[in-house]
Structures are given as C-alpha cells and as structure tokens.
Amino acid sequence: MTQTASPYFAPASAIPSSWLYESFRIANEREREHPGQIKLHVGEPAFGPPDSVAKEFADAVQEGRARYIDVQGLPELRERLAEKLDTVNRIDTEPGRLFVSPGSCQGLSALMRCLAGSGAEILMPEIHWPVHLQQALLAGFRPVFYKLDEHFAPDPESIRQVATPATRVLLLN
C-alpha cells in the first residue's frame, strides 16, 4: 500500500496506511464481481434492523425528529445511561458528564485529541485494531506497545515494564 503526502494537513502524512482499508476495498470489489458473498472482515451484519426499529426511524423522520441533536447525545439517553451506571455499575455520575458518539472510532478519536499532549505516550496492545494506532498518531501520542498473554489478555507485568511518567493513556481492547 502506498502512502501519499497530504499537502493540507502534514500530520496525516505520518499516519501509516492500514490493511483494514485494503480489506474493505478487496471485499467490496469481490462482492460486486460475485454478489451474495459473505464478508467476514468486519462485524457488519448481513441483515437489516428489526421492523420495530425501522418503523420507529420512519416515524421519527415523518414527525420531524430527524434533526441535529445536542452534541453530547440525546439528553434522555444520557439520563438513562447515568441511571444504569449508578444502579448496575455503582458509578455515580451526572448525565452532563456523559458523551454519546455515533461509534467507537469517533468517540476514541475525540477522547485521544483531548488527552494527548507534548511527549505523551499511549500504551497499546501489540496486537491491536489498526485504527487505534492511526488515531493515536493523529492525536500526537507516541505509541508504546505492551505484550498480551497466551489468552490475548493484557499482560500486567508487560504494562508495568513499559509504563513511564509520560504515559497518559492505557488502551485496553
């Protein structure tokens, strides 16, 4: 995979390309050539939403509820999440401290941009989702990799060995 320099945003030029994007391209190309193939490269279901969800979505559009919302997410959802965190997880928090994102990539990108700083390190598993590395680099982190055990769980001793005073984030995946 070739890397092209961005004339507009220099930090993007330092981000390594990912096999993930190539797998999307190949899978989509093969699907066009051979319709009906099952793509196993991502967790995207081969079926649509339940009828009840599709109906609720259509109703929301018809009723004018398909508009921009609070940037933190629907207030009602954040209230319910705060209640769940309190009653189930025993975490006391306010809805105003919660942010709902359209997906983990968007949420983690925003969070990493907030936490990065000059010389900041992020500890990442040596086997990781490639997007996490790209997000970390784009945010300005210096990635440091820790080992996983034989069950692919984080190895606490490896984490202790690579952590430094510059460590700002420990990414568990």
Coordinates of C-alpha atoms in Angstrom, one line a residue:
M1 CA 0.0 0.0 0.0
T2 CA 1.4 3.3 -0.9
Q3 CA 1.4 6.4 1.2
T4 CA 0.7 9.8 -0.2
A5 CA 1.6 13.0 1.4
S6 CA -1.2 15.4 2.3
P7 CA -0.5 19.0 1.2
Y8 CA -3.2 20.2 3.5
F9 CA -2.6 18.5 6.8
A10 CA 1.0 17.4 7.4
P11 CA 0.4 15.2 10.4
A12 CA -1.8 13.0 8.2
S13 CA 1.2 12.1 6.1
A14 CA 2.8 10.5 9.1
I15 CA -0.1 8.1 9.6
P16 CA 0.7 4.6 8.3
S17 CA -1.8 3.0 5.9
S18 CA -3.8 0.1 7.2
W19 CA -4.5 -3.4 5.9
L20 CA -8.1 -2.7 7.1
Y21 CA -8.8 -0.3 4.3
E22 CA -7.3 -2.6 1.8
S23 CA -9.5 -5.4 3.1
F24 CA -12.6 -3.2 2.7
R25 CA -11.6 -2.4 -0.9
I26 CA -11.0 -6.0 -1.8
A27 CA -14.2 -7.3 -0.2
N28 CA -16.3 -4.7 -1.9
E29 CA -14.7 -5.4 -5.2
R30 CA -15.3 -9.1 -4.9
E31 CA -18.9 -8.6 -3.8
R32 CA -19.5 -6.5 -6.9
E33 CA -18.0 -9.3 -9.0
H34 CA -19.7 -12.2 -7.1
P35 CA -22.9 -10.9 -5.4
G36 CA -24.0 -12.8 -2.3
Q37 CA -20.6 -13.4 -0.8
I38 CA -20.4 -13.2 2.9
K39 CA -17.9 -10.7 4.1
L40 CA -16.1 -11.7 7.3
H41 CA -13.6 -8.8 7.6
V42 CA -15.8 -6.7 9.8
G43 CA -18.7 -7.2 12.2
E44 CA -21.3 -5.8 9.8
P45 CA -24.5 -7.9 9.8
A46 CA -25.9 -9.3 6.6
F47 CA -29.4 -8.3 7.7
G48 CA -31.2 -5.0 8.4
P49 CA -32.7 -3.7 11.6
P50 CA -35.8 -5.2 13.2
D51 CA -39.1 -4.0 11.8
S52 CA -39.8 -2.2 15.0
V53 CA -36.6 -0.1 14.7
A54 CA -37.2 0.6 11.0
K55 CA -40.8 1.8 11.9
E56 CA -39.5 4.0 14.8
F57 CA -36.9 5.5 12.5
A58 CA -39.5 6.2 9.7
D59 CA -41.9 7.7 12.3
A60 CA -39.1 10.0 13.6
V61 CA -38.4 11.3 10.1
Q62 CA -42.2 11.8 9.5
E63 CA -42.6 13.7 12.8
G64 CA -39.6 15.9 12.2
R65 CA -37.5 14.3 14.9
A66 CA -34.6 13.6 12.5
R67 CA -32.6 16.8 13.2
Y68 CA -29.4 17.7 14.8
I69 CA -29.3 16.9 18.5
D70 CA -27.3 18.0 21.5
V71 CA -23.6 17.4 20.7
Q72 CA -23.3 15.2 23.8
G73 CA -26.1 13.0 22.7
L74 CA -29.8 12.8 23.4
P75 CA -30.4 14.1 27.0
E76 CA -32.9 11.3 27.6
L77 CA -30.3 8.7 26.6
R78 CA -27.6 10.3 28.8
E79 CA -30.1 10.4 31.8
R80 CA -30.9 6.7 31.3
L81 CA -27.2 5.8 31.0
A82 CA -26.4 7.7 34.2
E83 CA -29.1 5.8 36.0
K84 CA -27.8 2.5 34.6
L85 CA -24.2 3.4 35.7
D86 CA -25.5 4.2 39.2
T87 CA -27.8 1.2 39.7
V88 CA -25.9 -1.6 37.8
N89 CA -22.3 -0.5 37.9
R90 CA -22.3 1.6 41.1
I91 CA -20.7 4.6 39.3
D92 CA -22.1 7.9 40.4
T93 CA -22.1 10.4 37.6
E94 CA -24.2 13.1 36.1
P95 CA -25.8 13.0 32.6
G96 CA -23.9 16.2 31.7
R97 CA -20.6 14.3 32.1
L98 CA -21.6 11.6 29.5
F99 CA -21.0 11.9 25.8
V100 CA -22.6 9.6 23.3
S101 CA -20.9 9.2 19.9
P102 CA -22.0 7.6 16.7
G103 CA -19.4 4.9 17.1
S104 CA -16.2 4.0 19.0
C105 CA -13.9 5.4 16.3
Q106 CA -15.4 8.9 16.6
G107 CA -15.5 8.7 20.4
L108 CA -12.0 7.5 20.8
S109 CA -10.7 10.0 18.3
A110 CA -12.2 12.9 20.2
L111 CA -11.0 11.5 23.5
M112 CA -7.5 11.0 22.3
R113 CA -7.3 14.5 21.0
C114 CA -8.4 15.8 24.4
L115 CA -5.8 13.7 26.3
A116 CA -2.7 14.0 24.1
G117 CA 0.0 16.4 24.9
S118 CA 3.6 17.1 24.1
G119 CA 5.6 13.9 24.7
A120 CA 2.5 12.0 25.9
E121 CA 2.6 8.2 25.5
I122 CA -0.3 5.8 24.9
L123 CA 0.1 2.2 25.9
M124 CA -1.4 -0.1 23.3
P125 CA -1.5 -3.9 23.0
E126 CA 1.0 -5.3 20.5
I127 CA -2.0 -6.8 18.6
H128 CA -4.4 -4.0 18.1
W129 CA -7.1 -2.6 15.9
P130 CA -5.2 -0.6 13.3
V131 CA -7.5 2.4 13.5
H132 CA -6.4 2.8 17.2
L133 CA -2.8 3.3 16.1
Q134 CA -3.8 5.8 13.5
Q135 CA -6.0 7.7 16.0
A136 CA -3.2 7.8 18.5
L137 CA -0.6 9.1 16.0
L138 CA -3.0 11.7 14.6
A139 CA -3.7 12.9 18.1
G140 CA 0.0 13.3 18.8
F141 CA 0.7 10.4 21.0
R142 CA 3.8 8.3 21.0
P143 CA 2.6 4.7 20.9
V144 CA 4.3 2.2 23.2
F145 CA 3.2 -1.4 22.9
Y146 CA 2.7 -3.9 25.7
K147 CA 2.5 -7.7 25.4
L148 CA -0.5 -9.9 25.7
D149 CA -0.7 -13.2 27.5
E150 CA -1.4 -16.6 25.9
H151 CA -5.1 -15.9 26.0
F152 CA -4.6 -12.5 24.3
A153 CA -5.4 -10.6 27.5
P154 CA -3.2 -7.7 28.7
D155 CA -0.1 -8.8 30.5
P156 CA 0.1 -6.7 33.6
E157 CA 3.8 -7.2 34.0
S158 CA 4.5 -6.0 30.5
I159 CA 2.4 -2.9 31.1
R160 CA 4.4 -2.1 34.3
Q161 CA 7.6 -2.5 32.3
V162 CA 6.7 -0.1 29.5
A163 CA 4.8 2.5 31.5
T164 CA 6.7 5.7 32.2
P165 CA 5.9 9.1 33.7
A166 CA 4.9 10.2 30.1
T167 CA 2.2 7.5 29.9
R168 CA -1.1 9.3 29.7
V169 CA -3.4 6.6 28.3
L170 CA -3.7 2.8 28.7
L171 CA -5.7 1.4 25.8
L172 CA -7.4 -1.9 26.6
N173 CA -9.1 -3.6 23.7

